[in-house]
mmCIF file of C-alpha atoms and ligand atoms in Angstrom:
data_model
loop_
_atom_site.group_PDB
_atom_site.id
_atom_site.type_symbol
_atom_site.label_atom_id
_atom_site.label_comp_id
_atom_site.label_asym_id
_atom_site.label_seq_id
_atom_site.Cartn_x
_atom_site.Cartn_y
_atom_site.Cartn_z
ATOM 1 C CA MET A 1 -45.318 29.397 9.443
ATOM 2 C CA VAL A 2 -46.261 26.431 7.201
ATOM 3 C CA ARG A 3 -44.697 23.160 8.247
ATOM 4 C CA PHE A 4 -45.070 20.138 5.941
ATOM 5 C CA MET A 5 -44.399 16.952 7.881
ATOM 6 C CA GLY A 6 -41.143 18.258 9.319
ATOM 7 C CA ARG A 7 -39.297 20.867 7.256
ATOM 8 C CA VAL A 8 -40.466 24.447 7.361
ATOM 9 C CA LEU A 9 -41.192 25.627 3.823
ATOM 10 C CA THR A 10 -42.312 29.182 4.608
ATOM 11 C CA ASP A 11 -40.154 31.788 2.829
ATOM 12 C CA GLN A 12 -38.162 29.108 1.008
ATOM 13 C CA VAL A 13 -37.419 29.785 -2.661
ATOM 14 C CA ILE A 14 -38.030 27.242 -5.437
ATOM 15 C CA ILE A 15 -37.001 27.395 -9.110
ATOM 16 C CA ILE A 16 -39.312 25.420 -11.418
ATOM 17 C CA THR A 17 -38.732 24.777 -15.141
ATOM 18 C CA GLY A 18 -41.680 23.976 -17.389
ATOM 19 C CA ALA A 19 -43.909 26.020 -15.101
ATOM 20 C CA SER A 20 -46.306 27.351 -17.757
ATOM 21 C CA SER A 21 -48.648 24.358 -17.611
ATOM 22 C CA GLY A 22 -49.342 20.930 -16.156
ATOM 23 C CA ILE A 23 -47.255 19.540 -13.323
ATOM 24 C CA GLY A 24 -44.860 22.525 -13.219
ATOM 25 C CA ALA A 25 -47.658 25.111 -12.937
ATOM 26 C CA ALA A 26 -49.558 23.030 -10.359
ATOM 27 C CA THR A 27 -46.382 22.588 -8.307
ATOM 28 C CA ALA A 28 -45.699 26.333 -8.414
ATOM 29 C CA ILE A 29 -49.190 27.042 -7.026
ATOM 30 C CA GLN A 30 -48.914 24.327 -4.392
ATOM 31 C CA CYS A 31 -45.514 25.660 -3.294
ATOM 32 C CA ALA A 32 -46.950 29.179 -2.982
ATOM 33 C CA LYS A 33 -49.753 27.746 -0.829
ATOM 34 C CA ALA A 34 -47.017 26.238 1.339
ATOM 35 C CA GLY A 35 -45.531 29.724 1.766
ATOM 36 C CA MET A 36 -42.741 29.549 -0.824
ATOM 37 C CA ASP A 37 -41.593 32.131 -3.383
ATOM 38 C CA VAL A 38 -41.125 30.865 -6.912
ATOM 39 C CA VAL A 39 -38.939 31.437 -9.997
ATOM 40 C CA LEU A 40 -40.883 30.218 -13.030
ATOM 41 C CA ASN A 41 -39.360 29.184 -16.351
ATOM 42 C CA ALA A 42 -40.834 28.097 -19.693
ATOM 43 C CA ARG A 43 -41.022 29.415 -23.263
ATOM 44 C CA ARG A 44 -44.601 30.811 -23.176
ATOM 45 C CA ALA A 45 -44.439 34.174 -21.383
ATOM 46 C CA ASP A 46 -48.208 34.738 -21.294
ATOM 47 C CA ARG A 47 -48.825 31.444 -19.540
ATOM 48 C CA LEU A 48 -46.066 32.141 -17.027
ATOM 49 C CA GLU A 49 -47.655 35.538 -16.288
ATOM 50 C CA GLN A 50 -50.930 33.772 -15.461
ATOM 51 C CA VAL A 51 -49.220 31.395 -13.034
ATOM 52 C CA ALA A 52 -47.287 34.297 -11.485
ATOM 53 C CA ALA A 53 -50.549 36.224 -10.976
ATOM 54 C CA GLN A 54 -52.056 33.266 -9.096
ATOM 55 C CA ILE A 55 -48.959 33.082 -6.894
ATOM 56 C CA CYS A 56 -49.227 36.790 -6.086
ATOM 57 C CA GLU A 57 -52.916 36.326 -5.194
ATOM 58 C CA LEU A 58 -51.741 33.760 -2.656
ATOM 59 C CA GLY A 59 -49.534 36.425 -1.096
ATOM 60 C CA ARG A 60 -46.210 35.069 -2.373
ATOM 61 C CA HIS A 61 -43.669 36.418 -4.878
ATOM 62 C CA ALA A 62 -42.965 35.072 -8.357
ATOM 63 C CA LYS A 63 -40.249 35.899 -10.894
ATOM 64 C CA ILE A 64 -40.329 34.814 -14.514
ATOM 65 C CA VAL A 65 -37.490 33.649 -16.755
ATOM 66 C CA VAL A 66 -38.710 33.156 -20.315
ATOM 67 C CA GLY A 67 -36.853 30.852 -22.686
ATOM 68 C CA SER A 68 -35.970 27.298 -23.529
ATOM 69 C CA VAL A 69 -34.076 25.316 -20.925
ATOM 70 C CA THR A 70 -31.656 24.548 -23.749
ATOM 71 C CA ASP A 71 -30.854 28.227 -24.402
ATOM 72 C CA GLU A 72 -27.231 29.175 -23.826
ATOM 73 C CA GLY A 73 -26.814 30.524 -20.274
ATOM 74 C CA MET A 74 -30.373 29.632 -19.174
ATOM 75 C CA THR A 75 -29.186 27.692 -16.111
ATOM 76 C CA GLU A 76 -27.112 30.627 -14.831
ATOM 77 C CA GLN A 77 -29.919 33.069 -15.619
ATOM 78 C CA MET A 78 -32.459 31.149 -13.528
ATOM 79 C CA LEU A 79 -30.123 30.785 -10.558
ATOM 80 C CA ASP A 80 -29.057 34.449 -10.797
ATOM 81 C CA VAL A 81 -32.674 35.662 -10.908
ATOM 82 C CA ALA A 82 -33.409 33.721 -7.702
ATOM 83 C CA GLN A 83 -30.285 35.149 -6.088
ATOM 84 C CA ASP A 84 -31.008 38.741 -7.138
ATOM 85 C CA ALA A 85 -34.731 38.696 -6.306
ATOM 86 C CA PHE A 86 -34.751 36.588 -3.150
ATOM 87 C CA GLY A 87 -31.140 36.421 -2.022
ATOM 88 C CA ARG A 88 -30.962 32.666 -2.517
ATOM 89 C CA PHE A 89 -32.724 29.498 -3.701
ATOM 90 C CA ASP A 90 -33.510 26.443 -1.563
ATOM 91 C CA VAL A 91 -35.198 24.073 -3.994
ATOM 92 C CA VAL A 92 -34.832 23.416 -7.729
ATOM 93 C CA PHE A 93 -37.383 21.354 -9.668
ATOM 94 C CA ALA A 94 -36.159 20.468 -13.178
ATOM 95 C CA ASN A 95 -39.533 19.616 -14.660
ATOM 96 C CA ALA A 96 -39.570 20.847 -18.293
ATOM 97 C CA GLY A 97 -39.967 17.963 -20.681
ATOM 98 C CA TYR A 98 -41.935 16.369 -23.480
ATOM 99 C CA GLY A 99 -42.427 13.079 -25.233
ATOM 100 C CA PHE A 100 -43.244 11.602 -28.614
ATOM 101 C CA GLU A 101 -44.133 8.189 -29.958
ATOM 102 C CA ARG A 102 -41.906 6.690 -32.636
ATOM 103 C CA SER A 103 -40.782 3.202 -33.494
ATOM 104 C CA VAL A 104 -37.039 2.721 -33.126
ATOM 105 C CA VAL A 105 -36.523 2.064 -36.836
ATOM 106 C CA GLN A 106 -38.333 5.281 -37.801
ATOM 107 C CA MET A 107 -36.607 7.550 -35.281
ATOM 108 C CA ASP A 108 -33.966 9.936 -36.602
ATOM 109 C CA ASP A 109 -30.874 10.994 -34.691
ATOM 110 C CA GLN A 110 -31.869 14.626 -34.510
ATOM 111 C CA GLU A 111 -35.167 14.044 -32.702
ATOM 112 C CA LEU A 112 -33.413 11.615 -30.373
ATOM 113 C CA ARG A 113 -30.696 14.163 -29.523
ATOM 114 C CA GLN A 114 -33.278 16.924 -29.118
ATOM 115 C CA ILE A 115 -35.346 15.033 -26.555
ATOM 116 C CA PHE A 116 -32.191 14.180 -24.601
ATOM 117 C CA ASP A 117 -31.140 17.849 -24.733
ATOM 118 C CA VAL A 118 -34.415 19.064 -23.192
ATOM 119 C CA ASN A 119 -35.401 16.216 -20.869
ATOM 120 C CA PHE A 120 -32.001 15.085 -19.676
ATOM 121 C CA PHE A 121 -29.063 17.421 -20.418
ATOM 122 C CA ALA A 122 -30.867 20.667 -19.553
ATOM 123 C CA SER A 123 -32.229 19.289 -16.267
ATOM 124 C CA PHE A 124 -28.875 17.771 -15.412
ATOM 125 C CA ASP A 125 -27.081 21.050 -16.156
ATOM 126 C CA LEU A 126 -29.447 22.993 -13.875
ATOM 127 C CA ILE A 127 -29.289 20.505 -11.021
ATOM 128 C CA ARG A 128 -25.493 20.220 -11.192
ATOM 129 C CA GLU A 129 -24.932 24.001 -11.234
ATOM 130 C CA ALA A 130 -27.437 24.431 -8.392
ATOM 131 C CA ALA A 131 -25.558 21.786 -6.388
ATOM 132 C CA LYS A 132 -22.221 23.555 -7.005
ATOM 133 C CA ARG A 133 -23.611 26.868 -5.775
ATOM 134 C CA LEU A 134 -25.205 25.326 -2.676
ATOM 135 C CA ILE A 135 -21.945 23.561 -1.830
ATOM 136 C CA SER A 136 -19.858 26.696 -2.274
ATOM 137 C CA ASP A 137 -22.333 28.751 -0.177
ATOM 138 C CA GLU A 138 -22.460 25.943 2.413
ATOM 139 C CA ARG A 139 -26.241 25.939 2.250
ATOM 140 C CA PRO A 140 -28.654 22.985 2.444
ATOM 141 C CA GLY A 141 -31.045 22.429 -0.440
ATOM 142 C CA HIS A 142 -33.345 20.060 -2.287
ATOM 143 C CA LEU A 143 -32.929 19.207 -5.986
ATOM 144 C CA LEU A 144 -35.616 17.335 -7.924
ATOM 145 C CA MET A 145 -36.098 16.114 -11.476
ATOM 146 C CA CYS A 146 -39.444 15.204 -13.002
ATOM 147 C CA SER A 147 -38.793 11.703 -14.270
ATOM 148 C CA SER A 148 -41.702 9.301 -14.927
ATOM 149 C CA CYS A 149 -43.020 5.846 -14.124
ATOM 150 C CA LEU A 150 -41.576 5.106 -17.586
ATOM 151 C CA ALA A 151 -38.094 5.450 -16.080
ATOM 152 C CA LYS A 152 -38.608 1.975 -14.627
ATOM 153 C CA PHE A 153 -40.085 0.257 -17.677
ATOM 154 C CA THR A 154 -40.847 1.364 -21.203
ATOM 155 C CA LEU A 155 -43.674 0.934 -23.694
ATOM 156 C CA PRO A 156 -43.513 0.220 -27.407
ATOM 157 C CA PHE A 157 -42.842 3.505 -29.293
ATOM 158 C CA PHE A 158 -41.767 5.317 -26.095
ATOM 159 C CA SER A 159 -38.127 4.182 -26.109
ATOM 160 C CA ALA A 160 -36.575 7.659 -26.507
ATOM 161 C CA TYR A 161 -38.778 9.261 -23.865
ATOM 162 C CA SER A 162 -38.266 6.413 -21.385
ATOM 163 C CA ALA A 163 -34.505 6.508 -21.914
ATOM 164 C CA THR A 164 -34.367 10.218 -20.977
ATOM 165 C CA LYS A 165 -36.466 9.545 -17.867
ATOM 166 C CA ALA A 166 -34.344 6.554 -16.830
ATOM 167 C CA ALA A 167 -31.210 8.702 -17.216
ATOM 168 C CA GLN A 168 -32.716 11.341 -14.910
ATOM 169 C CA ASN A 169 -33.641 8.680 -12.370
ATOM 170 C CA HIS A 170 -30.130 7.180 -12.284
ATOM 171 C CA PHE A 171 -28.441 10.562 -11.950
ATOM 172 C CA CYS A 172 -30.765 11.508 -9.090
ATOM 173 C CA ARG A 173 -30.041 8.289 -7.232
ATOM 174 C CA ALA A 174 -26.282 8.700 -7.512
ATOM 175 C CA MET A 175 -26.336 12.430 -6.743
ATOM 176 C CA ARG A 176 -28.519 11.821 -3.694
ATOM 177 C CA LEU A 177 -25.738 9.766 -2.122
ATOM 178 C CA GLU A 178 -22.907 11.988 -3.350
ATOM 179 C CA LEU A 179 -24.525 15.175 -2.013
ATOM 180 C CA ALA A 180 -25.840 13.840 1.302
ATOM 181 C CA ARG A 181 -22.680 14.981 3.100
ATOM 182 C CA TYR A 182 -23.456 18.577 2.050
ATOM 183 C CA ASN A 183 -27.006 18.347 3.422
ATOM 184 C CA ILE A 184 -28.427 18.509 -0.096
ATOM 185 C CA GLU A 185 -31.417 16.262 -0.823
ATOM 186 C CA VAL A 186 -32.051 14.863 -4.312
ATOM 187 C CA SER A 187 -35.325 13.263 -5.402
ATOM 188 C CA SER A 188 -36.837 12.026 -8.655
ATOM 189 C CA VAL A 189 -40.556 12.335 -9.354
ATOM 190 C CA HIS A 190 -42.370 9.463 -11.112
ATOM 191 C CA PRO A 191 -45.833 10.500 -12.272
ATOM 192 C CA ILE A 192 -48.168 8.075 -14.018
ATOM 193 C CA THR A 193 -50.498 9.326 -16.790
ATOM 194 C CA THR A 194 -51.357 12.901 -15.821
ATOM 195 C CA THR A 195 -53.988 15.150 -17.429
ATOM 196 C CA THR A 196 -51.765 17.919 -18.765
ATOM 197 C CA GLU A 197 -50.826 19.237 -22.214
ATOM 198 C CA PHE A 198 -48.217 16.492 -22.452
ATOM 199 C CA PHE A 199 -50.236 14.207 -24.761
ATOM 200 C CA GLU A 200 -51.362 17.113 -26.939
ATOM 201 C CA VAL A 201 -47.718 17.976 -27.584
ATOM 202 C CA SER A 202 -46.788 14.306 -27.973
ATOM 203 C CA ASN A 203 -49.590 13.643 -30.460
ATOM 204 C CA GLN A 204 -48.521 16.619 -32.556
ATOM 205 C CA LEU A 205 -44.881 15.573 -32.615
ATOM 206 C CA SER A 206 -45.870 11.984 -33.358
ATOM 207 C CA GLY A 207 -48.052 12.973 -36.307
ATOM 208 C CA LYS A 208 -51.154 11.465 -34.748
ATOM 209 C CA ALA A 209 -54.626 12.364 -35.956
ATOM 210 C CA ASP A 210 -55.928 13.265 -32.478
ATOM 211 C CA LYS A 211 -54.051 16.415 -31.551
ATOM 212 C CA THR A 212 -56.189 17.538 -28.650
ATOM 213 C CA SER A 213 -56.606 14.636 -26.248
ATOM 214 C CA THR A 214 -55.204 15.014 -22.752
ATOM 215 C CA VAL A 215 -54.850 11.282 -22.157
ATOM 216 C CA PRO A 216 -53.455 8.561 -24.420
ATOM 217 C CA ASP A 217 -55.706 5.922 -26.002
ATOM 218 C CA HIS A 218 -54.140 3.136 -23.936
ATOM 219 C CA ALA A 219 -54.719 4.737 -20.514
ATOM 220 C CA SER A 220 -57.197 3.076 -18.166
ATOM 221 C CA LYS A 221 -59.092 5.614 -16.017
ATOM 222 C CA MET A 222 -57.749 3.917 -12.922
ATOM 223 C CA PHE A 223 -54.247 5.055 -13.881
ATOM 224 C CA VAL A 224 -54.955 8.666 -14.757
ATOM 225 C CA GLN A 225 -54.329 11.475 -12.276
ATOM 226 C CA THR A 226 -54.429 15.270 -12.074
ATOM 227 C CA PRO A 227 -51.319 17.498 -12.003
ATOM 228 C CA GLU A 228 -52.528 18.838 -8.639
ATOM 229 C CA ARG A 229 -52.192 15.379 -7.154
ATOM 230 C CA VAL A 230 -48.575 15.154 -8.352
ATOM 231 C CA ALA A 231 -47.930 18.673 -7.030
ATOM 232 C CA ARG A 232 -49.217 17.801 -3.568
ATOM 233 C CA ALA A 233 -46.981 14.719 -3.476
ATOM 234 C CA ILE A 234 -43.975 16.872 -4.466
ATOM 235 C CA VAL A 235 -44.650 19.381 -1.679
ATOM 236 C CA ARG A 236 -44.980 16.513 0.812
ATOM 237 C CA CYS A 237 -41.550 15.351 -0.362
ATOM 238 C CA LEU A 238 -40.131 18.835 0.242
ATOM 239 C CA GLY A 239 -41.444 18.601 3.811
ATOM 240 C CA LYS A 240 -40.134 15.099 4.285
ATOM 241 C CA PRO A 241 -37.486 14.340 1.659
ATOM 242 C CA ARG A 242 -37.261 10.873 0.143
ATOM 243 C CA PRO A 243 -35.510 9.368 -2.879
ATOM 244 C CA GLU A 244 -38.524 9.020 -5.161
ATOM 245 C CA VAL A 245 -41.995 10.577 -5.381
ATOM 246 C CA TRP A 246 -44.733 8.189 -6.550
ATOM 247 C CA THR A 247 -48.465 8.754 -6.762
ATOM 248 C CA SER A 248 -49.500 5.198 -7.656
ATOM 249 C CA HIS A 249 -48.463 2.292 -5.462
ATOM 250 C CA ILE A 250 -49.935 -0.147 -8.008
ATOM 251 C CA VAL A 251 -47.840 1.146 -10.913
ATOM 252 C CA ARG A 252 -44.781 1.301 -8.690
ATOM 253 C CA SER A 253 -45.254 -2.352 -7.680
ATOM 254 C CA VAL A 254 -45.984 -3.482 -11.250
ATOM 255 C CA ALA A 255 -42.794 -1.698 -12.370
ATOM 256 C CA GLY A 256 -40.845 -3.727 -9.825
ATOM 257 C CA VAL A 257 -42.365 -7.009 -10.992
ATOM 258 C CA MET A 258 -41.757 -6.146 -14.664
ATOM 259 C CA THR A 259 -38.101 -5.432 -13.896
ATOM 260 C CA ALA A 260 -37.680 -8.715 -12.041
ATOM 261 C CA PHE A 261 -39.622 -10.748 -14.611
ATOM 262 C CA PRO A 262 -39.179 -9.489 -18.190
ATOM 263 C CA TRP A 263 -41.612 -12.128 -19.499
ATOM 264 C CA PHE A 264 -44.302 -10.518 -17.335
ATOM 265 C CA PHE A 265 -43.468 -7.185 -18.969
ATOM 266 C CA ASP A 266 -43.989 -8.788 -22.421
ATOM 267 C CA LEU A 267 -47.300 -10.217 -21.278
ATOM 268 C CA VAL A 268 -48.579 -6.872 -20.011
ATOM 269 C CA VAL A 269 -47.522 -4.585 -22.862
ATOM 270 C CA ARG A 270 -47.524 -6.861 -25.920
ATOM 271 C CA LYS A 271 -51.080 -5.846 -26.789
ATOM 272 C CA GLN A 272 -49.946 -2.241 -27.186
ATOM 273 C CA ALA A 273 -47.473 -3.014 -29.946
ATOM 274 C CA LYS A 274 -50.012 -5.001 -31.962
ATOM 275 C CA GLY A 275 -51.877 -3.200 -34.691
ATOM 276 C CA ARG A 276 -49.639 -0.120 -34.526
ATOM 277 C CA ARG A 277 -48.395 0.148 -38.098
ATOM 278 C CA ASP A 278 -49.052 3.894 -38.256
ATOM 279 C CA LEU A 279 -45.765 4.917 -36.682
HETATM 280 N N1 NAP B 301 -48.349 14.068 -18.270
HETATM 281 C C1 NAP B 301 -47.885 12.867 -17.986
HETATM 282 O O1 NAP B 301 -48.605 11.844 -18.134
HETATM 283 C C2 NAP B 301 -46.494 12.697 -17.421
HETATM 284 C C3 NAP B 301 -46.165 11.454 -16.848
HETATM 285 C C4 NAP B 301 -44.879 11.287 -16.334
HETATM 286 C C5 NAP B 301 -43.964 12.329 -16.371
HETATM 287 N N2 NAP B 301 -44.306 13.523 -16.941
HETATM 288 C C6 NAP B 301 -43.296 14.577 -16.976
HETATM 289 O O2 NAP B 301 -43.810 15.722 -16.340
HETATM 290 C C7 NAP B 301 -43.080 16.874 -16.799
HETATM 291 C C8 NAP B 301 -44.072 17.995 -17.052
HETATM 292 O O3 NAP B 301 -44.941 17.616 -18.099
HETATM 293 P P1 NAP B 301 -46.525 17.840 -18.026
HETATM 294 O O4 NAP B 301 -47.175 16.517 -17.974
HETATM 295 O O5 NAP B 301 -46.857 18.821 -17.016
HETATM 296 O O6 NAP B 301 -46.800 18.374 -19.512
HETATM 297 P P2 NAP B 301 -47.051 19.862 -20.065
HETATM 298 O O7 NAP B 301 -48.323 20.398 -19.534
HETATM 299 O O8 NAP B 301 -46.893 19.739 -21.545
HETATM 300 O O9 NAP B 301 -45.856 20.691 -19.449
HETATM 301 C C9 NAP B 301 -44.570 20.691 -19.988
HETATM 302 C C10 NAP B 301 -43.893 21.966 -19.559
HETATM 303 O O10 NAP B 301 -42.552 21.946 -20.037
HETATM 304 C C11 NAP B 301 -42.313 23.167 -20.719
HETATM 305 N N3 NAP B 301 -41.278 22.958 -21.722
HETATM 306 C C12 NAP B 301 -41.249 22.058 -22.729
HETATM 307 N N4 NAP B 301 -40.112 22.195 -23.424
HETATM 308 C C13 NAP B 301 -39.416 23.201 -22.849
HETATM 309 C C14 NAP B 301 -38.176 23.821 -23.110
HETATM 310 N N5 NAP B 301 -37.408 23.444 -24.140
HETATM 311 N N6 NAP B 301 -37.761 24.814 -22.300
HETATM 312 C C15 NAP B 301 -38.529 25.238 -21.256
HETATM 313 N N7 NAP B 301 -39.721 24.682 -20.960
HETATM 314 C C16 NAP B 301 -40.156 23.686 -21.748
HETATM 315 C C17 NAP B 301 -43.658 23.590 -21.274
HETATM 316 O O11 NAP B 301 -43.742 25.004 -21.413
HETATM 317 P P3 NAP B 301 -43.527 25.858 -22.760
HETATM 318 O O12 NAP B 301 -44.163 25.099 -23.878
HETATM 319 O O13 NAP B 301 -44.223 27.144 -22.425
HETATM 320 O O14 NAP B 301 -42.062 26.017 -22.903
HETATM 321 C C18 NAP B 301 -44.576 23.188 -20.133
HETATM 322 O O15 NAP B 301 -44.599 24.192 -19.155
HETATM 323 C C19 NAP B 301 -42.320 16.423 -18.043
HETATM 324 O O16 NAP B 301 -40.942 16.280 -17.723
HETATM 325 C C20 NAP B 301 -42.932 15.077 -18.371
HETATM 326 O O17 NAP B 301 -41.998 14.218 -18.991
HETATM 327 C C21 NAP B 301 -45.557 13.731 -17.463
#
């Protein structure tokens, strides 16, 4: 039996969206190491198969649901697969998401709506439906959304992305209090720069020349982490639930100061906006 700082995770079932790479894939593996079975979702079937194979090698079970989180009926499909294969789900991690860099004046409505559909509305839909099912089955559970440190402050050209992450953060905080009486935990995850495919995708969508880098030009090495580190922090939170998962105390503290003192925010990030006439 694997116990993580309190709660027993062995034989628990987690549903993870965006599990074909990065933080989602690393979390799936880490959960399997903690003794959990996993339902994996993303659009790339081959990559999901690879993650599922690693989970099976760890002696746990994995089921795959291929498709976009925005597909009609995807929420129900994921929850039903967990129910049919494992008889229930205990944890849901709405992690699928992406970003792009665009100045506000150059952003069109469609790309703004699309990023809200994937990052916010799809994760909200999954978490809300999961909460309804847990309540009606009178079962405890833990619901998480992968937000970002950029939920607490933004950067020039990241307004759309930050707005989706802030929306996730606010919903999690409210839901956490609303659902406490049903013994359902809700947490938001706030990674800093993480070496995943995120920036590759972002660079492509932003029309940047460098389409392969795994970290942005502005990132200092001190503030770059691996997806495995985020995954371990998430599993610790499953063992001992708390409102927010952070992996950098420095960034968390700076976010607090920037919120309290907007002039400090200007001072810190002004440099980033300078010289960016390409977007
Ligand atoms: N990397 C960072 O620095 C960082 C920092 C803070 C927060 N985050 C957040 O962490 C989460 C995971 O990102 P990551 O860093 O691990 O990047 P990643 O490696 O690019 O992973 C993104 C995952 O989301 C999936 N995905 C994207 N759109 C989807 C859709 N419409 N339907 C289903 N799945 C979809 C991708 O799979 P398919 O392409 O196969 O569908 C992939 O598995 C995101 O919510 C991101 O905002 C990342």
